Short mmCIF file of C-alpha atoms in Angstrom, two decimals:
data_model
loop_
_atom_site.label_atom_id
_atom_site.label_comp_id
_atom_site.label_asym_id
_atom_site.label_seq_id
_atom_site.Cartn_x
_atom_site.Cartn_y
_atom_site.Cartn_z
CA MET A 1 -18.11 3.74 6.38
CA THR A 2 -19.35 7.21 5.34
CA MET A 3 -17.62 9.86 3.30
CA SER A 4 -17.00 13.00 4.89
CA LEU A 5 -15.53 15.33 2.67
CA PRO A 6 -16.02 19.05 2.98
CA ILE A 7 -18.94 18.88 0.61
CA ALA A 8 -22.78 18.95 0.89
CA PRO A 9 -24.01 15.98 2.92
CA GLU A 10 -26.08 14.78 -0.11
CA ALA A 11 -22.81 14.54 -2.17
CA ASN A 12 -21.26 12.51 0.60
CA ASP A 13 -24.09 10.20 0.81
CA LEU A 14 -23.80 9.60 -2.76
CA LEU A 15 -20.29 8.78 -2.76
CA THR A 16 -20.90 6.32 0.30
CA ASN A 17 -23.90 4.53 -1.22
CA ASP A 18 -23.06 4.49 -5.13
CA ALA A 19 -19.87 2.86 -6.30
CA LEU A 20 -20.07 4.64 -9.59
CA ALA A 21 -20.49 8.07 -8.01
CA LEU A 22 -17.32 7.37 -5.94
CA LEU A 23 -15.44 6.17 -9.06
CA ILE A 24 -16.50 9.17 -10.96
CA GLY A 25 -15.43 11.37 -8.24
CA MET A 26 -11.85 9.75 -8.25
CA VAL A 27 -11.88 10.23 -12.25
CA LEU A 28 -12.47 13.86 -11.86
CA ASP A 29 -9.89 14.31 -9.15
CA GLN A 30 -7.29 15.90 -11.23
CA GLN A 31 -6.49 19.38 -12.18
CA ASP A 32 -9.32 20.54 -10.25
CA LYS A 33 -10.15 21.00 -6.56
CA LEU A 34 -11.14 17.84 -4.62
CA GLU A 35 -14.25 19.26 -3.41
CA LYS A 36 -15.37 20.00 -7.00
CA ALA A 37 -14.30 16.47 -8.11
CA PHE A 38 -16.25 14.57 -5.62
CA SER A 39 -19.21 16.98 -5.61
CA SER A 40 -19.66 16.66 -9.22
CA PRO A 41 -21.12 13.06 -9.26
CA TYR A 42 -24.05 14.48 -7.03
CA VAL A 43 -24.46 17.59 -9.42
CA LEU A 44 -24.53 15.14 -12.48
CA SER A 45 -27.29 13.10 -10.80
CA GLN A 46 -29.30 16.30 -10.17
CA ARG A 47 -28.94 17.44 -13.92
CA LEU A 48 -29.94 14.11 -14.97
CA GLY A 49 -32.82 13.90 -12.34
CA HIS A 50 -31.57 10.43 -11.24
CA VAL A 51 -28.37 8.64 -10.23
CA PRO A 52 -26.78 7.37 -13.36
CA THR A 53 -25.81 3.93 -14.24
CA VAL A 54 -22.68 2.58 -15.94
CA PRO A 55 -24.58 1.49 -19.01
CA GLU A 56 -26.32 4.73 -19.37
CA LEU A 57 -23.23 6.94 -19.20
CA ALA A 58 -21.33 4.36 -21.65
CA GLY A 59 -24.05 4.80 -24.19
CA PHE A 60 -24.77 8.68 -23.79
CA ASP A 61 -24.37 10.78 -26.66
CA PRO A 62 -21.13 12.32 -26.36
CA ASP A 63 -22.20 15.84 -27.29
CA GLU A 64 -25.06 15.60 -24.79
CA LEU A 65 -22.71 14.43 -22.16
CA ILE A 66 -20.39 17.15 -22.74
CA ALA A 67 -23.16 19.71 -22.43
CA LEU A 68 -24.19 18.23 -19.06
CA PHE A 69 -20.60 18.43 -18.02
CA ALA A 70 -20.13 22.15 -19.27
CA GLN A 71 -23.53 23.46 -18.03
CA PRO A 72 -22.61 26.04 -15.57
CA PRO A 73 -21.25 25.52 -13.02
CA ALA A 74 -19.09 23.08 -15.02
CA LEU A 75 -18.48 19.91 -13.37
CA HIS A 76 -14.76 20.04 -14.09
CA ARG A 77 -12.24 22.84 -15.36
CA PHE A 78 -12.11 20.58 -18.39
CA PRO A 79 -15.63 19.54 -19.11
CA LYS A 80 -15.12 18.11 -22.45
CA ALA A 81 -12.25 15.87 -21.71
CA MET A 82 -13.82 14.68 -18.32
CA ALA A 83 -17.11 13.82 -19.91
CA GLY A 84 -15.17 11.63 -22.47
CA ARG A 85 -13.02 10.12 -19.69
CA VAL A 86 -16.15 9.32 -17.62
CA GLN A 87 -17.65 7.85 -20.70
CA GLU A 88 -14.43 5.91 -21.46
CA VAL A 89 -14.45 4.58 -17.97
CA CYS A 90 -18.01 3.34 -18.02
CA ARG A 91 -17.29 1.59 -21.34
CA ALA A 92 -14.29 -0.08 -19.60
CA LEU A 93 -16.43 -1.15 -16.95
CA ILE A 94 -18.84 -2.78 -19.37
CA ALA A 95 -16.04 -4.54 -21.10
CA GLY A 96 -14.23 -5.78 -18.05
CA PHE A 97 -16.48 -5.61 -14.89
CA ASP A 98 -20.00 -6.49 -16.08
CA GLY A 99 -21.11 -2.87 -16.04
CA ASP A 100 -20.72 -2.57 -12.26
CA ALA A 101 -18.30 -0.23 -10.72
CA ALA A 102 -18.27 -2.24 -7.48
CA ASN A 103 -16.82 -5.25 -9.52
CA LEU A 104 -13.72 -3.41 -9.73
CA TRP A 105 -12.90 -3.98 -6.34
CA LYS A 106 -15.12 -6.85 -5.43
CA ASP A 107 -13.49 -10.18 -4.99
CA ALA A 108 -9.95 -8.85 -5.58
CA ALA A 109 -7.61 -11.47 -4.18
CA SER A 110 -4.79 -9.23 -3.46
CA GLY A 111 -3.87 -5.62 -3.13
CA ALA A 112 -1.70 -5.89 -6.21
CA GLU A 113 -4.58 -7.30 -8.17
CA LEU A 114 -6.81 -4.50 -6.93
CA VAL A 115 -4.18 -1.77 -8.20
CA LYS A 116 -3.90 -3.53 -11.36
CA ARG A 117 -7.76 -3.63 -12.03
CA ILE A 118 -7.91 0.12 -11.26
CA ALA A 119 -4.94 0.79 -13.28
CA SER A 120 -6.82 -0.91 -16.26
CA LEU A 121 -9.28 1.83 -16.52
CA PRO A 122 -8.62 5.06 -18.87
CA GLY A 123 -6.72 7.84 -17.00
CA PHE A 124 -5.94 5.78 -14.05
CA GLY A 125 -2.07 5.46 -13.87
CA LYS A 126 0.07 3.91 -10.84
CA GLN A 127 -0.51 6.86 -8.44
CA LYS A 128 -4.05 7.45 -9.06
CA SER A 129 -4.69 3.67 -8.76
CA GLN A 130 -2.79 3.59 -5.52
CA ILE A 131 -4.66 6.67 -4.20
CA PHE A 132 -7.96 4.91 -5.08
CA THR A 133 -6.88 1.71 -3.55
CA ALA A 134 -5.96 3.55 -0.29
CA LEU A 135 -9.48 5.33 -0.25
CA LEU A 136 -11.27 1.81 -0.74
CA GLY A 137 -9.15 0.34 2.07
CA LYS A 138 -9.15 3.23 4.64
CA GLN A 139 -12.69 4.54 4.21
CA PHE A 140 -14.80 1.57 2.87
CA GLY A 141 -13.30 -1.41 4.30
CA VAL A 142 -11.93 -3.05 0.92
CA ARG A 143 -8.87 -4.83 2.29
CA PRO A 144 -7.68 -7.54 0.14
CA PRO A 145 -4.49 -9.03 1.43
CA GLY A 146 -1.43 -6.50 0.81
CA TRP A 147 -3.57 -3.62 0.14
CA ARG A 148 -1.67 -1.12 2.07
CA GLU A 149 1.75 -2.19 0.50
CA ALA A 150 -0.03 -2.02 -3.00
CA ALA A 151 -1.24 1.45 -2.22
CA GLY A 152 2.19 2.41 -1.45
CA GLY A 153 2.60 5.48 0.70
CA TYR A 154 -1.01 6.46 0.37
CA GLY A 155 -1.87 3.14 2.31
CA GLU A 156 0.28 3.98 5.08
CA GLU A 157 -1.53 4.39 8.63
CA GLY A 158 -1.54 7.95 9.78
CA ALA A 159 -0.50 9.29 6.54
CA TYR A 160 -2.25 12.50 5.25
CA ARG A 161 -1.35 12.40 1.50
CA SER A 162 -4.63 12.12 -0.35
CA VAL A 163 -8.51 12.08 -0.35
CA ALA A 164 -8.07 8.61 1.30
CA ASP A 165 -7.09 10.20 4.47
CA ILE A 166 -9.77 13.03 4.77
CA VAL A 167 -12.41 12.41 7.40
CA ASP A 168 -12.78 16.02 8.73
CA ALA A 169 -11.30 19.47 8.51
CA ASP A 170 -8.35 18.74 10.42
CA SER A 171 -7.29 15.86 8.16
CA LEU A 172 -8.11 18.06 5.04
CA GLU A 173 -5.67 20.57 6.32
CA LYS A 174 -3.05 17.92 6.78
CA VAL A 175 -3.44 16.59 3.36
CA ARG A 176 -3.39 20.21 1.88
CA ALA A 177 -0.05 20.80 4.05
CA HIS A 178 1.30 17.66 2.51
CA LYS A 179 0.52 18.66 -0.99
CA ARG A 180 1.94 22.17 -0.49
CA GLU A 181 5.11 20.59 0.79
CA MET A 182 5.46 18.25 -2.21
CA LYS A 183 4.85 21.15 -4.66
CA ALA A 184 7.58 23.12 -2.96
CA ALA A 185 10.12 20.28 -2.89
CA ALA A 186 9.26 19.87 -6.67
CA LYS A 187 10.13 23.34 -7.50
CA SER A 188 13.44 23.29 -5.63
#
């Protein structure tokens, strides 16, 4: 599959072809626009002059990584916190997944196991883990038995609830409409 978010083609290509870039996009997909979150792995690679690796980011000098994230335009609304979170996630990948982001989902025996693996990462609660499971299943063919159930409502066929469901401008608008409805319901 190929990511087709409303971002630069080069950024979509990186998300499609690099597991760490996809995971970083998901890490950054909070308290900022999804276009910004999923474009930022590409911008980070441009700033570094190459696509980063898990060991590289895990071992990066924290202040230098913050500076890379904060350089205008910042990679996130909260560059310091998110630089730290990306580094924590990379360290967790080294500790539990042999330093390879794809090992997070490779060989998962079930959807429940996949959600559990993702939830073991810093900053990944139940909802974010379910969304990432749905993204992997719907757009990347990572479909261990029970993945839709483990992803909850995000795994439903024909749902327009998250980045997992965005394949074009129409689906993006449906996801945004769903998010507006959820915010309105939360206020009442």
